[in-house]
PDB file of C-alpha atoms in Angstrom:
ATOM      1  CA  UNK A   1      -0.097 -82.121  26.851  1.00  0.00           C
ATOM      2  CA  UNK A   2      -0.951 -85.701  26.046  1.00  0.00           C
ATOM      3  CA  UNK A   3       0.595 -87.261  22.982  1.00  0.00           C
ATOM      4  CA  UNK A   4      -1.661 -89.250  20.644  1.00  0.00           C
ATOM      5  CA  UNK A   5      -0.417 -92.740  19.899  1.00  0.00           C
ATOM      6  CA  UNK A   6      -0.412 -92.084  16.159  1.00  0.00           C
ATOM      7  CA  UNK A   7       0.281 -88.586  14.780  1.00  0.00           C
ATOM      8  CA  UNK A   8      -2.242 -87.350  12.223  1.00  0.00           C
ATOM      9  CA  UNK A   9      -1.037 -88.265   8.756  1.00  0.00           C
ATOM     10  CA  UNK A  10      -1.375 -84.749   7.413  1.00  0.00           C
ATOM     11  CA  UNK A  11       1.239 -83.386   9.814  1.00  0.00           C
ATOM     12  CA  UNK A  12       3.720 -86.068   8.844  1.00  0.00           C
ATOM     13  CA  UNK A  13       3.117 -85.437   5.174  1.00  0.00           C
ATOM     14  CA  UNK A  14       3.485 -81.689   5.603  1.00  0.00           C
ATOM     15  CA  UNK A  15       6.785 -82.182   7.400  1.00  0.00           C
ATOM     16  CA  UNK A  16       8.086 -84.511   4.685  1.00  0.00           C
ATOM     17  CA  UNK A  17       7.099 -81.953   2.054  1.00  0.00           C
ATOM     18  CA  UNK A  18       8.879 -79.234   4.032  1.00  0.00           C
ATOM     19  CA  UNK A  19      12.081 -81.299   3.915  1.00  0.00           C
ATOM     20  CA  UNK A  20      11.655 -81.736   0.180  1.00  0.00           C
ATOM     21  CA  UNK A  21      11.073 -77.998  -0.336  1.00  0.00           C
ATOM     22  CA  UNK A  22      14.217 -77.287   1.601  1.00  0.00           C
ATOM     23  CA  UNK A  23      16.354 -79.647  -0.478  1.00  0.00           C
ATOM     24  CA  UNK A  24      14.845 -78.033  -3.562  1.00  0.00           C
ATOM     25  CA  UNK A  25      15.995 -74.631  -2.310  1.00  0.00           C
ATOM     26  CA  UNK A  26      19.456 -76.013  -1.589  1.00  0.00           C
ATOM     27  CA  UNK A  27      19.550 -77.453  -5.120  1.00  0.00           C
ATOM     28  CA  UNK A  28      18.754 -74.025  -6.501  1.00  0.00           C
ATOM     29  CA  UNK A  29      21.510 -72.401  -4.466  1.00  0.00           C
ATOM     30  CA  UNK A  30      24.082 -74.973  -5.566  1.00  0.00           C
ATOM     31  CA  UNK A  31      23.144 -74.739  -9.240  1.00  0.00           C
ATOM     32  CA  UNK A  32      23.147 -70.957  -9.085  1.00  0.00           C
ATOM     33  CA  UNK A  33      26.530 -70.939  -7.418  1.00  0.00           C
ATOM     34  CA  UNK A  34      27.970 -73.349  -9.972  1.00  0.00           C
ATOM     35  CA  UNK A  35      26.464 -71.485 -12.922  1.00  0.00           C
ATOM     36  CA  UNK A  36      27.952 -68.183 -11.807  1.00  0.00           C
ATOM     37  CA  UNK A  37      31.357 -69.554 -10.800  1.00  0.00           C
ATOM     38  CA  UNK A  38      32.150 -72.051 -13.553  1.00  0.00           C
ATOM     39  CA  UNK A  39      32.049 -69.654 -16.543  1.00  0.00           C
ATOM     40  CA  UNK A  40      34.874 -67.672 -14.938  1.00  0.00           C
ATOM     41  CA  UNK A  41      37.265 -70.610 -15.388  1.00  0.00           C
ATOM     42  CA  UNK A  42      37.931 -71.164 -11.691  1.00  0.00           C
ATOM     43  CA  UNK A  43      41.441 -72.026 -10.563  1.00  0.00           C
ATOM     44  CA  UNK A  44      42.259 -75.061  -8.411  1.00  0.00           C
ATOM     45  CA  UNK A  45      41.416 -73.334  -5.134  1.00  0.00           C
ATOM     46  CA  UNK A  46      38.048 -72.191  -6.433  1.00  0.00           C
ATOM     47  CA  UNK A  47      37.364 -75.659  -7.831  1.00  0.00           C
ATOM     48  CA  UNK A  48      38.100 -77.094  -4.404  1.00  0.00           C
ATOM     49  CA  UNK A  49      35.567 -74.673  -2.925  1.00  0.00           C
ATOM     50  CA  UNK A  50      32.980 -75.712  -5.490  1.00  0.00           C
ATOM     51  CA  UNK A  51      33.712 -79.383  -4.784  1.00  0.00           C
ATOM     52  CA  UNK A  52      33.126 -78.702  -1.080  1.00  0.00           C
ATOM     53  CA  UNK A  53      29.784 -77.162  -1.911  1.00  0.00           C
ATOM     54  CA  UNK A  54      28.815 -80.185  -3.987  1.00  0.00           C
ATOM     55  CA  UNK A  55      29.819 -82.549  -1.177  1.00  0.00           C
ATOM     56  CA  UNK A  56      27.854 -80.498   1.340  1.00  0.00           C
ATOM     57  CA  UNK A  57      24.857 -80.599  -0.965  1.00  0.00           C
ATOM     58  CA  UNK A  58      25.067 -84.388  -1.296  1.00  0.00           C
ATOM     59  CA  UNK A  59      25.165 -84.564   2.499  1.00  0.00           C
ATOM     60  CA  UNK A  60      22.108 -82.328   2.753  1.00  0.00           C
ATOM     61  CA  UNK A  61      20.171 -84.544   0.388  1.00  0.00           C
ATOM     62  CA  UNK A  62      21.197 -87.697   2.273  1.00  0.00           C
ATOM     63  CA  UNK A  63      20.185 -86.227   5.636  1.00  0.00           C
ATOM     64  CA  UNK A  64      16.857 -85.056   4.258  1.00  0.00           C
ATOM     65  CA  UNK A  65      16.264 -88.421   2.603  1.00  0.00           C
ATOM     66  CA  UNK A  66      16.876 -90.267   5.871  1.00  0.00           C
ATOM     67  CA  UNK A  67      14.666 -87.903   7.810  1.00  0.00           C
ATOM     68  CA  UNK A  68      11.865 -88.267   5.279  1.00  0.00           C
ATOM     69  CA  UNK A  69      12.169 -92.052   5.540  1.00  0.00           C
ATOM     70  CA  UNK A  70      12.134 -91.818   9.342  1.00  0.00           C
ATOM     71  CA  UNK A  71       8.976 -89.762   9.238  1.00  0.00           C
ATOM     72  CA  UNK A  72       7.250 -92.509   7.287  1.00  0.00           C
ATOM     73  CA  UNK A  73       7.902 -95.037  10.035  1.00  0.00           C
ATOM     74  CA  UNK A  74       5.735 -95.113  13.124  1.00  0.00           C
ATOM     75  CA  UNK A  75       7.495 -93.542  16.071  1.00  0.00           C
ATOM     76  CA  UNK A  76       9.785 -91.513  13.847  1.00  0.00           C
ATOM     77  CA  UNK A  77       8.400 -88.169  14.956  1.00  0.00           C
ATOM     78  CA  UNK A  78      11.346 -86.939  17.031  1.00  0.00           C
ATOM     79  CA  UNK A  79      13.705 -84.879  14.907  1.00  0.00           C
ATOM     80  CA  UNK A  80      16.707 -85.833  17.036  1.00  0.00           C
ATOM     81  CA  UNK A  81      19.993 -84.722  15.473  1.00  0.00           C
ATOM     82  CA  UNK A  82      18.653 -84.084  12.005  1.00  0.00           C
ATOM     83  CA  UNK A  83      18.240 -80.308  12.422  1.00  0.00           C
ATOM     84  CA  UNK A  84      21.773 -79.863  13.755  1.00  0.00           C
ATOM     85  CA  UNK A  85      23.252 -82.061  11.021  1.00  0.00           C
ATOM     86  CA  UNK A  86      21.295 -80.244   8.338  1.00  0.00           C
ATOM     87  CA  UNK A  87      22.282 -76.794   9.622  1.00  0.00           C
ATOM     88  CA  UNK A  88      25.943 -77.839   9.789  1.00  0.00           C
ATOM     89  CA  UNK A  89      25.860 -79.090   6.208  1.00  0.00           C
ATOM     90  CA  UNK A  90      24.096 -75.860   5.248  1.00  0.00           C
ATOM     91  CA  UNK A  91      27.080 -73.997   6.647  1.00  0.00           C
ATOM     92  CA  UNK A  92      29.394 -76.284   4.668  1.00  0.00           C
ATOM     93  CA  UNK A  93      27.466 -75.212   1.575  1.00  0.00           C
ATOM     94  CA  UNK A  94      27.461 -71.525   2.493  1.00  0.00           C
ATOM     95  CA  UNK A  95      30.952 -70.719   3.715  1.00  0.00           C
ATOM     96  CA  UNK A  96      32.816 -71.844   0.561  1.00  0.00           C
ATOM     97  CA  UNK A  97      30.441 -69.580  -1.374  1.00  0.00           C
ATOM     98  CA  UNK A  98      31.644 -66.601   0.670  1.00  0.00           C
ATOM     99  CA  UNK A  99      35.275 -67.598   0.076  1.00  0.00           C
ATOM    100  CA  UNK A 100      34.639 -67.935  -3.650  1.00  0.00           C
ATOM    101  CA  UNK A 101      33.151 -64.442  -3.826  1.00  0.00           C
ATOM    102  CA  UNK A 102      36.116 -62.970  -1.979  1.00  0.00           C
ATOM    103  CA  UNK A 103      38.598 -64.845  -4.129  1.00  0.00           C
ATOM    104  CA  UNK A 104      37.027 -63.641  -7.329  1.00  0.00           C
ATOM    105  CA  UNK A 105      36.468 -60.056  -6.167  1.00  0.00           C
TER     106      UNK A 105
ATOM    107  CA  UNK B   1      27.654 -71.213  24.721  1.00  0.00           C
ATOM    108  CA  UNK B   2      28.610 -74.889  24.873  1.00  0.00           C
ATOM    109  CA  UNK B   3      25.393 -75.955  26.640  1.00  0.00           C
ATOM    110  CA  UNK B   4      23.479 -74.221  23.860  1.00  0.00           C
ATOM    111  CA  UNK B   5      25.468 -76.100  21.206  1.00  0.00           C
ATOM    112  CA  UNK B   6      24.985 -79.401  23.030  1.00  0.00           C
ATOM    113  CA  UNK B   7      21.265 -78.737  23.014  1.00  0.00           C
ATOM    114  CA  UNK B   8      21.278 -78.409  19.244  1.00  0.00           C
ATOM    115  CA  UNK B   9      22.283 -82.061  19.146  1.00  0.00           C
ATOM    116  CA  UNK B  10      19.939 -83.171  21.887  1.00  0.00           C
ATOM    117  CA  UNK B  11      17.289 -80.664  22.953  1.00  0.00           C
ATOM    118  CA  UNK B  12      15.630 -83.316  25.052  1.00  0.00           C
ATOM    119  CA  UNK B  13      18.862 -83.848  26.997  1.00  0.00           C
ATOM    120  CA  UNK B  14      18.092 -87.543  27.153  1.00  0.00           C
ATOM    121  CA  UNK B  15      14.461 -87.107  28.008  1.00  0.00           C
ATOM    122  CA  UNK B  16      14.061 -84.093  30.274  1.00  0.00           C
ATOM    123  CA  UNK B  17      10.442 -83.034  30.698  1.00  0.00           C
ATOM    124  CA  UNK B  18       7.637 -84.815  28.899  1.00  0.00           C
ATOM    125  CA  UNK B  19       7.325 -85.587  25.201  1.00  0.00           C
ATOM    126  CA  UNK B  20       5.038 -82.948  23.688  1.00  0.00           C
ATOM    127  CA  UNK B  21       2.184 -83.572  21.294  1.00  0.00           C
ATOM    128  CA  UNK B  22       3.801 -84.821  18.080  1.00  0.00           C
ATOM    129  CA  UNK B  23       2.052 -82.134  16.094  1.00  0.00           C
ATOM    130  CA  UNK B  24       3.869 -79.390  18.012  1.00  0.00           C
ATOM    131  CA  UNK B  25       7.235 -81.037  17.470  1.00  0.00           C
ATOM    132  CA  UNK B  26       6.544 -81.430  13.772  1.00  0.00           C
ATOM    133  CA  UNK B  27       5.380 -77.825  13.523  1.00  0.00           C
ATOM    134  CA  UNK B  28       8.602 -76.756  15.229  1.00  0.00           C
ATOM    135  CA  UNK B  29      10.556 -78.811  12.720  1.00  0.00           C
ATOM    136  CA  UNK B  30       8.741 -77.213   9.791  1.00  0.00           C
ATOM    137  CA  UNK B  31       9.485 -73.778  11.217  1.00  0.00           C
ATOM    138  CA  UNK B  32      13.166 -74.730  11.442  1.00  0.00           C
ATOM    139  CA  UNK B  33      13.117 -75.752   7.774  1.00  0.00           C
ATOM    140  CA  UNK B  34      11.422 -72.507   6.790  1.00  0.00           C
ATOM    141  CA  UNK B  35      14.232 -70.580   8.463  1.00  0.00           C
ATOM    142  CA  UNK B  36      16.822 -72.740   6.694  1.00  0.00           C
ATOM    143  CA  UNK B  37      15.175 -71.884   3.390  1.00  0.00           C
ATOM    144  CA  UNK B  38      15.355 -68.216   4.340  1.00  0.00           C
ATOM    145  CA  UNK B  39      19.069 -68.583   5.030  1.00  0.00           C
ATOM    146  CA  UNK B  40      19.593 -70.376   1.728  1.00  0.00           C
ATOM    147  CA  UNK B  41      17.714 -67.611  -0.085  1.00  0.00           C
ATOM    148  CA  UNK B  42      20.050 -65.031   1.452  1.00  0.00           C
ATOM    149  CA  UNK B  43      23.025 -67.055   0.210  1.00  0.00           C
ATOM    150  CA  UNK B  44      21.494 -67.073  -3.258  1.00  0.00           C
ATOM    151  CA  UNK B  45      21.009 -63.308  -2.952  1.00  0.00           C
ATOM    152  CA  UNK B  46      24.671 -62.848  -2.085  1.00  0.00           C
ATOM    153  CA  UNK B  47      25.725 -64.972  -5.057  1.00  0.00           C
ATOM    154  CA  UNK B  48      23.420 -62.898  -7.270  1.00  0.00           C
ATOM    155  CA  UNK B  49      24.956 -59.649  -6.065  1.00  0.00           C
ATOM    156  CA  UNK B  50      28.430 -60.998  -6.791  1.00  0.00           C
ATOM    157  CA  UNK B  51      27.413 -62.201 -10.224  1.00  0.00           C
ATOM    158  CA  UNK B  52      25.105 -59.531 -11.542  1.00  0.00           C
ATOM    159  CA  UNK B  53      25.782 -56.188  -9.906  1.00  0.00           C
ATOM    160  CA  UNK B  54      27.947 -54.241 -12.356  1.00  0.00           C
ATOM    161  CA  UNK B  55      31.132 -52.535 -11.296  1.00  0.00           C
ATOM    162  CA  UNK B  56      30.498 -49.794  -8.805  1.00  0.00           C
ATOM    163  CA  UNK B  57      32.508 -46.613  -8.546  1.00  0.00           C
ATOM    164  CA  UNK B  58      33.576 -47.660  -5.064  1.00  0.00           C
ATOM    165  CA  UNK B  59      35.626 -50.804  -5.594  1.00  0.00           C
ATOM    166  CA  UNK B  60      34.892 -53.613  -3.199  1.00  0.00           C
ATOM    167  CA  UNK B  61      31.420 -52.472  -2.136  1.00  0.00           C
ATOM    168  CA  UNK B  62      29.840 -55.165  -4.253  1.00  0.00           C
ATOM    169  CA  UNK B  63      31.992 -57.884  -2.661  1.00  0.00           C
ATOM    170  CA  UNK B  64      31.284 -56.605   0.832  1.00  0.00           C
ATOM    171  CA  UNK B  65      27.562 -56.638   0.121  1.00  0.00           C
ATOM    172  CA  UNK B  66      27.686 -60.100  -1.467  1.00  0.00           C
ATOM    173  CA  UNK B  67      29.726 -61.674   1.314  1.00  0.00           C
ATOM    174  CA  UNK B  68      27.580 -59.881   3.878  1.00  0.00           C
ATOM    175  CA  UNK B  69      24.444 -61.473   2.472  1.00  0.00           C
ATOM    176  CA  UNK B  70      26.049 -64.917   2.346  1.00  0.00           C
ATOM    177  CA  UNK B  71      27.249 -64.642   5.942  1.00  0.00           C
ATOM    178  CA  UNK B  72      23.835 -63.382   7.002  1.00  0.00           C
ATOM    179  CA  UNK B  73      22.422 -66.544   5.440  1.00  0.00           C
ATOM    180  CA  UNK B  74      24.848 -68.591   7.525  1.00  0.00           C
ATOM    181  CA  UNK B  75      23.815 -66.716  10.675  1.00  0.00           C
ATOM    182  CA  UNK B  76      20.164 -67.408   9.897  1.00  0.00           C
ATOM    183  CA  UNK B  77      20.888 -71.132   9.572  1.00  0.00           C
ATOM    184  CA  UNK B  78      22.684 -71.235  12.907  1.00  0.00           C
ATOM    185  CA  UNK B  79      19.904 -69.304  14.533  1.00  0.00           C
ATOM    186  CA  UNK B  80      17.383 -71.709  12.977  1.00  0.00           C
ATOM    187  CA  UNK B  81      18.784 -74.742  14.782  1.00  0.00           C
ATOM    188  CA  UNK B  82      19.252 -72.788  18.009  1.00  0.00           C
ATOM    189  CA  UNK B  83      15.645 -71.609  18.013  1.00  0.00           C
ATOM    190  CA  UNK B  84      14.407 -75.077  17.089  1.00  0.00           C
ATOM    191  CA  UNK B  85      16.274 -76.631  20.012  1.00  0.00           C
ATOM    192  CA  UNK B  86      15.149 -73.963  22.495  1.00  0.00           C
ATOM    193  CA  UNK B  87      11.540 -74.274  21.374  1.00  0.00           C
ATOM    194  CA  UNK B  88      11.648 -78.056  21.614  1.00  0.00           C
ATOM    195  CA  UNK B  89      13.062 -77.822  25.105  1.00  0.00           C
ATOM    196  CA  UNK B  90      10.481 -75.223  26.152  1.00  0.00           C
ATOM    197  CA  UNK B  91       7.677 -77.471  24.909  1.00  0.00           C
ATOM    198  CA  UNK B  92       9.042 -80.408  26.900  1.00  0.00           C
ATOM    199  CA  UNK B  93       9.311 -78.377  30.086  1.00  0.00           C
ATOM    200  CA  UNK B  94       5.997 -76.595  29.652  1.00  0.00           C
ATOM    201  CA  UNK B  95       7.758 -73.247  29.462  1.00  0.00           C
ATOM    202  CA  UNK B  96       6.628 -70.380  27.236  1.00  0.00           C
ATOM    203  CA  UNK B  97       8.232 -70.521  23.807  1.00  0.00           C
ATOM    204  CA  UNK B  98      11.428 -68.443  23.688  1.00  0.00           C
ATOM    205  CA  UNK B  99      10.687 -64.903  22.548  1.00  0.00           C
ATOM    206  CA  UNK B 100      12.713 -63.606  19.659  1.00  0.00           C
ATOM    207  CA  UNK B 101      13.355 -60.281  18.033  1.00  0.00           C
ATOM    208  CA  UNK B 102      15.310 -61.929  15.221  1.00  0.00           C
ATOM    209  CA  UNK B 103      12.518 -61.980  12.634  1.00  0.00           C
ATOM    210  CA  UNK B 104      11.820 -58.275  13.142  1.00  0.00           C
ATOM    211  CA  UNK B 105      15.523 -57.384  13.106  1.00  0.00           C
ATOM    212  CA  UNK B 106      16.094 -59.395   9.940  1.00  0.00           C
ATOM    213  CA  UNK B 107      13.106 -57.755   8.241  1.00  0.00           C
ATOM    214  CA  UNK B 108      14.396 -54.280   9.108  1.00  0.00           C
ATOM    215  CA  UNK B 109      17.933 -55.075   7.938  1.00  0.00           C
ATOM    216  CA  UNK B 110      16.718 -56.465   4.617  1.00  0.00           C
ATOM    217  CA  UNK B 111      14.350 -53.519   4.140  1.00  0.00           C
ATOM    218  CA  UNK B 112      17.173 -51.057   4.736  1.00  0.00           C
ATOM    219  CA  UNK B 113      19.371 -53.009   2.346  1.00  0.00           C
ATOM    220  CA  UNK B 114      16.743 -52.933  -0.357  1.00  0.00           C
ATOM    221  CA  UNK B 115      16.211 -49.201   0.124  1.00  0.00           C
ATOM    222  CA  UNK B 116      19.960 -48.672   0.015  1.00  0.00           C
ATOM    223  CA  UNK B 117      20.193 -50.578  -3.246  1.00  0.00           C
ATOM    224  CA  UNK B 118      17.340 -48.510  -4.637  1.00  0.00           C
ATOM    225  CA  UNK B 119      19.180 -45.350  -3.654  1.00  0.00           C
ATOM    226  CA  UNK B 120      22.304 -46.624  -5.413  1.00  0.00           C
ATOM    227  CA  UNK B 121      20.334 -47.253  -8.579  1.00  0.00           C
ATOM    228  CA  UNK B 122      18.660 -43.868  -8.463  1.00  0.00           C
ATOM    229  CA  UNK B 123      21.957 -42.122  -7.763  1.00  0.00           C
ATOM    230  CA  UNK B 124      23.344 -43.981 -10.763  1.00  0.00           C
ATOM    231  CA  UNK B 125      26.553 -45.107  -9.126  1.00  0.00           C
ATOM    232  CA  UNK B 126      26.991 -47.901 -11.633  1.00  0.00           C
ATOM    233  CA  UNK B 127      29.732 -47.185 -14.133  1.00  0.00           C
ATOM    234  CA  UNK B 128      28.474 -46.701 -17.684  1.00  0.00           C
TER     235      UNK B 128
END
């Protein structure tokens, strides 16, 4: 397979949009988690779990933002460590949610 | 297992094989993101079960279901980066893309779960 010197713009744009869609989904998950947990007057441990989720979310947005910026530069096509970083932060968002459910149940 | 995890961070292993057509790499990346969104949706589903399913006659079933969905979402996210890395590596080496039964397995599991939930509703196991 030969690589073109400049990737077609549509592919880059579609990939940037995919990153944005994904952060939008993560935003929905965070807001949903907060809206269902906060009305129950969470104790300090639960608040710590929620804070972890918020931090993970901020990390997700930062990673996505940097990747989107990279994609706009020429030569920024390789995803490098972004997928691994994003998946790890996704876990940091997800696992406190499981703990919160168990703690409340 | 550790080589697989190292490959998540660097599927090219410092440049093994040849760089594939950028469009294939970007398509692989978009597929990874689609799987991440699927995982996130499962987490949202688990949170919804915990928040909205009323008390069941069998205590704890709701929590097991909710946590199960959330953990399934986590598994999907891990699998997303693993499949992305293995696909990227296969493209570099000119190998066939790694086959996977995961999508089919996930579809069957979710279908069974939905049918199970339907059965619970029909059997009216929710306390009045």
